[in-house]
Coordinates of C-alpha atoms in Angstrom, one line a residue:
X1 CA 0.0 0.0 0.0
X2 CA 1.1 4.0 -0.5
X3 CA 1.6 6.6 2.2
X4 CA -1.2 7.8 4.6
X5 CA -2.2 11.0 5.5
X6 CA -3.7 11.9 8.8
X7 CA -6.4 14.4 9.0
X8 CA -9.2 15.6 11.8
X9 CA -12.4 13.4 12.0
X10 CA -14.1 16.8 11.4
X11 CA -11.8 17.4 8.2
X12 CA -12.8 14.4 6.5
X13 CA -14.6 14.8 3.3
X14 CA -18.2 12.8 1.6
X15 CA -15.8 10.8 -0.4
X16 CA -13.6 10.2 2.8
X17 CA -16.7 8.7 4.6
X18 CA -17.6 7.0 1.5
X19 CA -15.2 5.0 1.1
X20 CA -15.1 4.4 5.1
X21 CA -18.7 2.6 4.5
X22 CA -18.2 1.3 1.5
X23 CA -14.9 -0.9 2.6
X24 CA -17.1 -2.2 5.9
X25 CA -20.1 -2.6 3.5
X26 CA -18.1 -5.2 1.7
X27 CA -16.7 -7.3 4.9
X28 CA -18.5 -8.4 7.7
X29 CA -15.7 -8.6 9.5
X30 CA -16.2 -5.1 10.2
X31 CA -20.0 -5.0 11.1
X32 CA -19.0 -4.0 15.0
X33 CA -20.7 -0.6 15.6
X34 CA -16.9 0.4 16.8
X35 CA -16.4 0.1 12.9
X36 CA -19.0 3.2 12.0
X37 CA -18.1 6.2 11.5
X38 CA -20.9 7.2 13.2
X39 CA -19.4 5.9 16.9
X40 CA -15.8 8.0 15.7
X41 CA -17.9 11.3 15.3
X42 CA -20.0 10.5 18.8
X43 CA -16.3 10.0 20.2
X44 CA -14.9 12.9 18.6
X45 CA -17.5 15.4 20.1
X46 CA -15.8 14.4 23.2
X47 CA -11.9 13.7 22.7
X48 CA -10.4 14.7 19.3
X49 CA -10.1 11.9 17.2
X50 CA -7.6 11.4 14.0
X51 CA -7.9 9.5 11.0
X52 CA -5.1 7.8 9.3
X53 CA -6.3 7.1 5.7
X54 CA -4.7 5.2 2.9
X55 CA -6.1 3.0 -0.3
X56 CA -8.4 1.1 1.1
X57 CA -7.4 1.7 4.8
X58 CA -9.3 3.9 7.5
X59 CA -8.2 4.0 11.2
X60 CA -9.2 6.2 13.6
X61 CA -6.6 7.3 16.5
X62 CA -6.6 9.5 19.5
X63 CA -2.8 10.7 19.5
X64 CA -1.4 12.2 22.8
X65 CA 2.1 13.4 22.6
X66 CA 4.3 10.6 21.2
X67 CA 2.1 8.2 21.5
X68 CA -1.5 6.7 19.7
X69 CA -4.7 4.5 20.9
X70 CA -7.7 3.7 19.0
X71 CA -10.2 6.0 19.0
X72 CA -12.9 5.0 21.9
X73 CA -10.1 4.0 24.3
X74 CA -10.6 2.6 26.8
X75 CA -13.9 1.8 26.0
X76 CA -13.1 0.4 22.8
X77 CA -14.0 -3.3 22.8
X78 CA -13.4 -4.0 19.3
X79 CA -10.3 -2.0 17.3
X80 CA -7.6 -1.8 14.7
X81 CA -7.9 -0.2 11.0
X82 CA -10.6 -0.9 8.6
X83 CA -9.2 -2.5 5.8
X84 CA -10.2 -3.5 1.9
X85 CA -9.3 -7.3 1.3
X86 CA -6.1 -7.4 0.1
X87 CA -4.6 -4.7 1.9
X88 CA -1.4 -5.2 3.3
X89 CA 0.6 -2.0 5.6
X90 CA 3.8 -1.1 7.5
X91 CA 3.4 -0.7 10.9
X92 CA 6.3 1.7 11.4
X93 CA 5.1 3.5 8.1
X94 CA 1.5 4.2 10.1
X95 CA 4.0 5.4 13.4
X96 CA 5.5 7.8 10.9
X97 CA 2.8 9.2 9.2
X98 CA 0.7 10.0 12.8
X99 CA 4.0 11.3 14.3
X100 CA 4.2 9.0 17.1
X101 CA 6.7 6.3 18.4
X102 CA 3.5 3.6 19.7
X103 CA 0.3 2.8 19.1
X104 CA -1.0 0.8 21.7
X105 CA -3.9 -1.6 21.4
X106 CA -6.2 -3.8 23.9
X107 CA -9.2 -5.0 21.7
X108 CA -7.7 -5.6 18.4
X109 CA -9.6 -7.9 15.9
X110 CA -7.2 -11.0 15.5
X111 CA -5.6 -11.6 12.0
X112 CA -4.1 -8.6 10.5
X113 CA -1.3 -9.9 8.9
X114 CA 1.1 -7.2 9.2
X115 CA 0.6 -6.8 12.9
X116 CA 1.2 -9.9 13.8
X117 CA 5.1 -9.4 15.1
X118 CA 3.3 -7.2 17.3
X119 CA 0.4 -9.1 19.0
X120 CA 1.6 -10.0 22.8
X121 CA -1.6 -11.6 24.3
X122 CA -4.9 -13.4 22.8
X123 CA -7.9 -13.3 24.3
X124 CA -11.4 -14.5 23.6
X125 CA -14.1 -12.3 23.1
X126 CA -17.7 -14.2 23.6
X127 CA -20.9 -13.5 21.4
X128 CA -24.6 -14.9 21.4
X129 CA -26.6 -16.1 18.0
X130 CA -29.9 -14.7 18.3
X131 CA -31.0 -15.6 14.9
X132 CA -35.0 -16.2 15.2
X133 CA -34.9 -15.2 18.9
X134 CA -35.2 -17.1 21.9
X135 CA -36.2 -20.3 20.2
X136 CA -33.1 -20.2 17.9
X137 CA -30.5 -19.1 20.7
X138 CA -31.8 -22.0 22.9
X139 CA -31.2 -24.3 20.2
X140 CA -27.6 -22.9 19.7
X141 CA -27.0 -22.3 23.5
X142 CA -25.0 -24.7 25.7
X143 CA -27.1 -26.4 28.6
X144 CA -25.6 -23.7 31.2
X145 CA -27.1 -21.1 29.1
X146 CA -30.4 -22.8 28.3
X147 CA -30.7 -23.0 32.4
X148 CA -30.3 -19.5 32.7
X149 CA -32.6 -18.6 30.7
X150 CA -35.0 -21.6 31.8
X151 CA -34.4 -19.8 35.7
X152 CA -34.6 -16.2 34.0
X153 CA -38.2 -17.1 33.3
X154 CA -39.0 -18.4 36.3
X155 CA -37.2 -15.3 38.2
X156 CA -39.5 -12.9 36.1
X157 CA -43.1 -14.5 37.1
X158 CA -41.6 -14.0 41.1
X159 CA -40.6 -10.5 40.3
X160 CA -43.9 -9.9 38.9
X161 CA -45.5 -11.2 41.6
X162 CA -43.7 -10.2 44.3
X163 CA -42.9 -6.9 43.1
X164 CA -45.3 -5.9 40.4
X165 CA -46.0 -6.0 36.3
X166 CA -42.8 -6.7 34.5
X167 CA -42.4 -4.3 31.7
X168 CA -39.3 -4.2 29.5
X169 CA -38.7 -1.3 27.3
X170 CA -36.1 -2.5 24.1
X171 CA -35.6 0.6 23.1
X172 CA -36.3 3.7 26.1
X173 CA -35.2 7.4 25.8
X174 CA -35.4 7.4 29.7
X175 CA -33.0 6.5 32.6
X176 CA -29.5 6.8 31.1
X177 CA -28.3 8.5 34.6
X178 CA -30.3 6.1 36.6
X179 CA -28.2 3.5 34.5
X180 CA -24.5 5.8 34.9
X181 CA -25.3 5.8 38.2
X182 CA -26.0 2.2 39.3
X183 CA -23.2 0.9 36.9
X184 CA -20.9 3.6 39.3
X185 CA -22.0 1.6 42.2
X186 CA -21.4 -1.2 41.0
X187 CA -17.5 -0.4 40.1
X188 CA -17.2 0.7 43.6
X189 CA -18.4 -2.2 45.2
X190 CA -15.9 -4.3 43.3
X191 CA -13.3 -2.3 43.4
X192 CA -12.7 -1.6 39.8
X193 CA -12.0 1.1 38.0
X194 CA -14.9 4.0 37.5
X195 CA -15.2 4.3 33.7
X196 CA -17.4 6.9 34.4
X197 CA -15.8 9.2 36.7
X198 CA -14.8 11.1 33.6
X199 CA -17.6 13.1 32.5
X200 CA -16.3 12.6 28.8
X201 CA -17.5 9.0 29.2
X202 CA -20.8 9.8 30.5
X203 CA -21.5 12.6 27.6
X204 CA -20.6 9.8 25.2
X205 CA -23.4 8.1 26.2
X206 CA -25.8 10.6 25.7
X207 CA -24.8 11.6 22.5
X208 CA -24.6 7.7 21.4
X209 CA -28.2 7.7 22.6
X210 CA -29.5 11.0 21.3
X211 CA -27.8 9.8 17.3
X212 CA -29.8 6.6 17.8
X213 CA -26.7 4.4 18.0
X214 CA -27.1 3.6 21.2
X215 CA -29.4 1.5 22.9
X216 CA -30.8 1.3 26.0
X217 CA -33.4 -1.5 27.6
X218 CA -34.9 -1.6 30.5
X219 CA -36.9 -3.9 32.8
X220 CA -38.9 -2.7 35.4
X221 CA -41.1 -4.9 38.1
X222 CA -44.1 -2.3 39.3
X223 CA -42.6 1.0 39.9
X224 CA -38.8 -0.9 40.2
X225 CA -35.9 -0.4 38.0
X226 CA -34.4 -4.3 38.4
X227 CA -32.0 -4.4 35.3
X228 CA -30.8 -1.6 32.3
X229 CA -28.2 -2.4 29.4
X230 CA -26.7 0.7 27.5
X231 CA -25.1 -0.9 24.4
X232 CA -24.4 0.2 20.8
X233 CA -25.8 -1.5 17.7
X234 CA -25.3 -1.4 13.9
X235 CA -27.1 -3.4 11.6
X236 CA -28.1 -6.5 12.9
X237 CA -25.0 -6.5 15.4
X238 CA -25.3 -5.2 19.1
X239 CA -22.2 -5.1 21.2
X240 CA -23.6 -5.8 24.9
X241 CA -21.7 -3.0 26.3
X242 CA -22.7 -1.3 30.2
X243 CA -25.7 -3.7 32.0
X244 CA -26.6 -2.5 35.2
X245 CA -28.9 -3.5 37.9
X246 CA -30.1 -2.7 41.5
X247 CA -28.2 -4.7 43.7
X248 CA -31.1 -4.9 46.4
X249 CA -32.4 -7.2 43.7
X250 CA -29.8 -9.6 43.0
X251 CA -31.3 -12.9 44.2
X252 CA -34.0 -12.3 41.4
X253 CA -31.0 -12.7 39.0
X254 CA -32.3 -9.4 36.8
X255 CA -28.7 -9.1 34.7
X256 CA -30.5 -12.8 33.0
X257 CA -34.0 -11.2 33.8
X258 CA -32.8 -8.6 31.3
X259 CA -31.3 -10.5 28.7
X260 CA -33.4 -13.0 28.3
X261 CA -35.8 -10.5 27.8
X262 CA -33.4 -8.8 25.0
X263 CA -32.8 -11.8 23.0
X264 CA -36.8 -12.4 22.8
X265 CA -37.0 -8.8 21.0
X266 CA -34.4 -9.9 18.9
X267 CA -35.8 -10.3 15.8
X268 CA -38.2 -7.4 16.2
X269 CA -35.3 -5.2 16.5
X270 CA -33.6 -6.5 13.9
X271 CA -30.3 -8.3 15.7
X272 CA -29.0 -11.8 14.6
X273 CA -25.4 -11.5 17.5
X274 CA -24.9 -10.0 20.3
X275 CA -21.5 -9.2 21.1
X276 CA -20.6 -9.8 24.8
X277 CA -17.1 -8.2 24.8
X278 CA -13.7 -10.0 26.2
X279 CA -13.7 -11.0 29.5
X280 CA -14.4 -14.1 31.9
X281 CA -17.5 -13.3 33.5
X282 CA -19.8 -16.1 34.7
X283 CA -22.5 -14.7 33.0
X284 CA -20.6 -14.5 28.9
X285 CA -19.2 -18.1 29.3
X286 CA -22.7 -19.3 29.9
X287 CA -24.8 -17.3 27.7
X288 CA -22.4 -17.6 24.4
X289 CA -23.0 -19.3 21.7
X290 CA -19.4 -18.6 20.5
X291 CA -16.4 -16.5 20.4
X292 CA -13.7 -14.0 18.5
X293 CA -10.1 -13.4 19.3
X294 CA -9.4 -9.9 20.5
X295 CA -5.5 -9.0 20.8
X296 CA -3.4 -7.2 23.6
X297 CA -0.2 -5.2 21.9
X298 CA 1.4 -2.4 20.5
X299 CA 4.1 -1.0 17.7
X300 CA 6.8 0.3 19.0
X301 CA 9.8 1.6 17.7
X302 CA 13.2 1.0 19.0
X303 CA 13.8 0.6 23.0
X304 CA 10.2 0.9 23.6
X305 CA 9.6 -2.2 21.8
X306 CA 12.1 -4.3 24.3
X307 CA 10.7 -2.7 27.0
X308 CA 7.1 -3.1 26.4
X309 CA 7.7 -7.3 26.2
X310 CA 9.3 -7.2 29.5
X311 CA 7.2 -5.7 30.9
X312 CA 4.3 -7.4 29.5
X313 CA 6.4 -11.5 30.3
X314 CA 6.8 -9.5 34.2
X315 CA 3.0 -8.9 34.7
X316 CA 2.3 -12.4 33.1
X317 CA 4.5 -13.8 35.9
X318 CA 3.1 -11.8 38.1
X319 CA -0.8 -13.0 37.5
X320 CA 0.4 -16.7 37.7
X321 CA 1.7 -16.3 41.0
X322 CA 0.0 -18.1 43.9
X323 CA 0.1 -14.9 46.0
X324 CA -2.0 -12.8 42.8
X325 CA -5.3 -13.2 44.8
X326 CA -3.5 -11.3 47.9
X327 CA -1.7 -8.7 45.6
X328 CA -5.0 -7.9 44.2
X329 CA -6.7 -7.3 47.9
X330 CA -4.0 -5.5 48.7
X331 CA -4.2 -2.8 45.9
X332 CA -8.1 -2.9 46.2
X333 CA -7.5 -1.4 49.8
X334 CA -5.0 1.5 48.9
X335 CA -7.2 2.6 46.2

């Protein structure tokens, strides 16, 4: 492939965004809404995004200093450039042209070619088939997940008798902060890391929902909020991104109460996969149906690039240990 050229999201021209759709029009491997151009210009009202373009190559970047991520970070669970088949690159030609010495990834999409040398971790990234619904995902599902959902159905008839009507919304304008809010609690009961302590993240979310890329569901027993997803969709893809629910509610299971109820609207939204996202939680290794490779890396140039595999073989070590569990207490506490 020739040279890039790095420009603004905002200086991009019709033909520039043309040809952006038109090379994820023709492979599905790009049908992620992290893909669209329209989550880049949601992201970019927020945090300046760039755009290195080539012949048939688009990848949007937030650059900081001397150094690149994909543009959503860290809330990017699917990245890397969109590419026409065929296309081959240089990595250190893409360092060059954004004027940076790294470019670090967390969520790439396994199998580009040219950045293989620089992949240092696989992981699995689970999805769910809805095709035709509930009736085709339990016929796709593995017996854990056809439980849950057998249990999520028996969990909804006690909520609506104990609690009131169940009513679930597929699609509601309302309760985004009521969401924000009890996804914020839950990060601080676990100890992880607020996402949405920065009020970039939680303006994202509003715009996403105000373009009609987002979407938000709801399920509510009597006047009770029990369960809320905020995810993204685009086309028949939606990427299970922020589910929240009242904790006071938790032996009533609403997290499956929810997406149960989600999978049954499947087809009257429109949406044949939901994409869970990497990770290890309980509730994506029993409700997939299968799973994608997402990659942990970066290009680097010179030192950084011995450095960086240290450093990554160190933490590795580190995680195996049999003392990990206590080393993970420990830095919960000093938080």
């Amino acid at each position: 492939m020739s040279g890039f050229r790095l420009v603004s999201f905002d200086s991009l021209t019709e033909a520039d965004l043309a040809h952006w759709q038109e090379i994820r029009t023709g492979e599905s491997r790009w049908d992620s809404p992290y893909f669209s151009a329209s989550y880049v210009a949601a992201v970019h009202a927020g945090r300046p995004v760039s755009v290195l373009l080539g012949d048939g190559f688009v990848w949007p970047l937030h650059i900081s200093g001397s150094s690149a991520r994909p543009a959503g970070s860290p809330g990017a669970d699917f990245q890397g450039p969109v590419l026409a088949p065929g296309v081959r690159f240089s990595p250190r030609a893409l360092l060059r042209a954004a004027g940076v010495k790294s470019l670090t990834f967390d969520h790439l999409v396994d199998e580009y070619v040219d950045l293989e040398p620089w992949i240092e971790e696989r992981r699995p990234s689970p999805f769910m088939d809805v095709t035709d619904g509930l009736e085709g995902y339990l016929g796709r599902a593995a017996k854990s997940g056809r439980d849950k959902m057998s249990e999520a159905r028996r969990l909804t008839n006690k909520a609506g008798r104990d609690l009131g009507t169940v009513e679930f919304v597929a699609a509601s304008t309302e309760h985004l902060d009521q969401v924000i809010a009890l996804k914020r609690e839950q990060y601080a009961s676990t100890g992880a890391r607020d996402h949405f302590a920065d009020p970039v993240q939680r303006e994202l979310l509003h715009r996403l929902l105000d373009s009609g890329l987002g979407l938000l569901s709801t399920v509510h027993a009597g006047p009770h909020l029990l369960a809320a997803h905020f995810g993204i969709r685009s086309g028949d893809v939606l990427h299970w991104w922020f589910p929240a629910f009242d904790r006071k509610f938790g032996p009533l299971s609403p997290g499956w109460i929810l997406l149960r109820e989600v999978v049954m609207a499947a087809p009257e939204l429109g949406i044949t996969r939901i994409d869970l996202g990497r990770g290890e939680d309980d509730y994506k290794r029993r409700a997939m149906t299968g799973s994608s490779t997402v990659c942990i890396g970066a290009i680097t140039s010179g030192a950084r690039t011995t450095l960086r595999r240290v450093s990554r073989k160190a933490i590795s070590a580190a995680k195996a240990s049999p003392i990990a569990p206590q080393l993970k207490a420990i830095v919960r506490k000093f938080r």
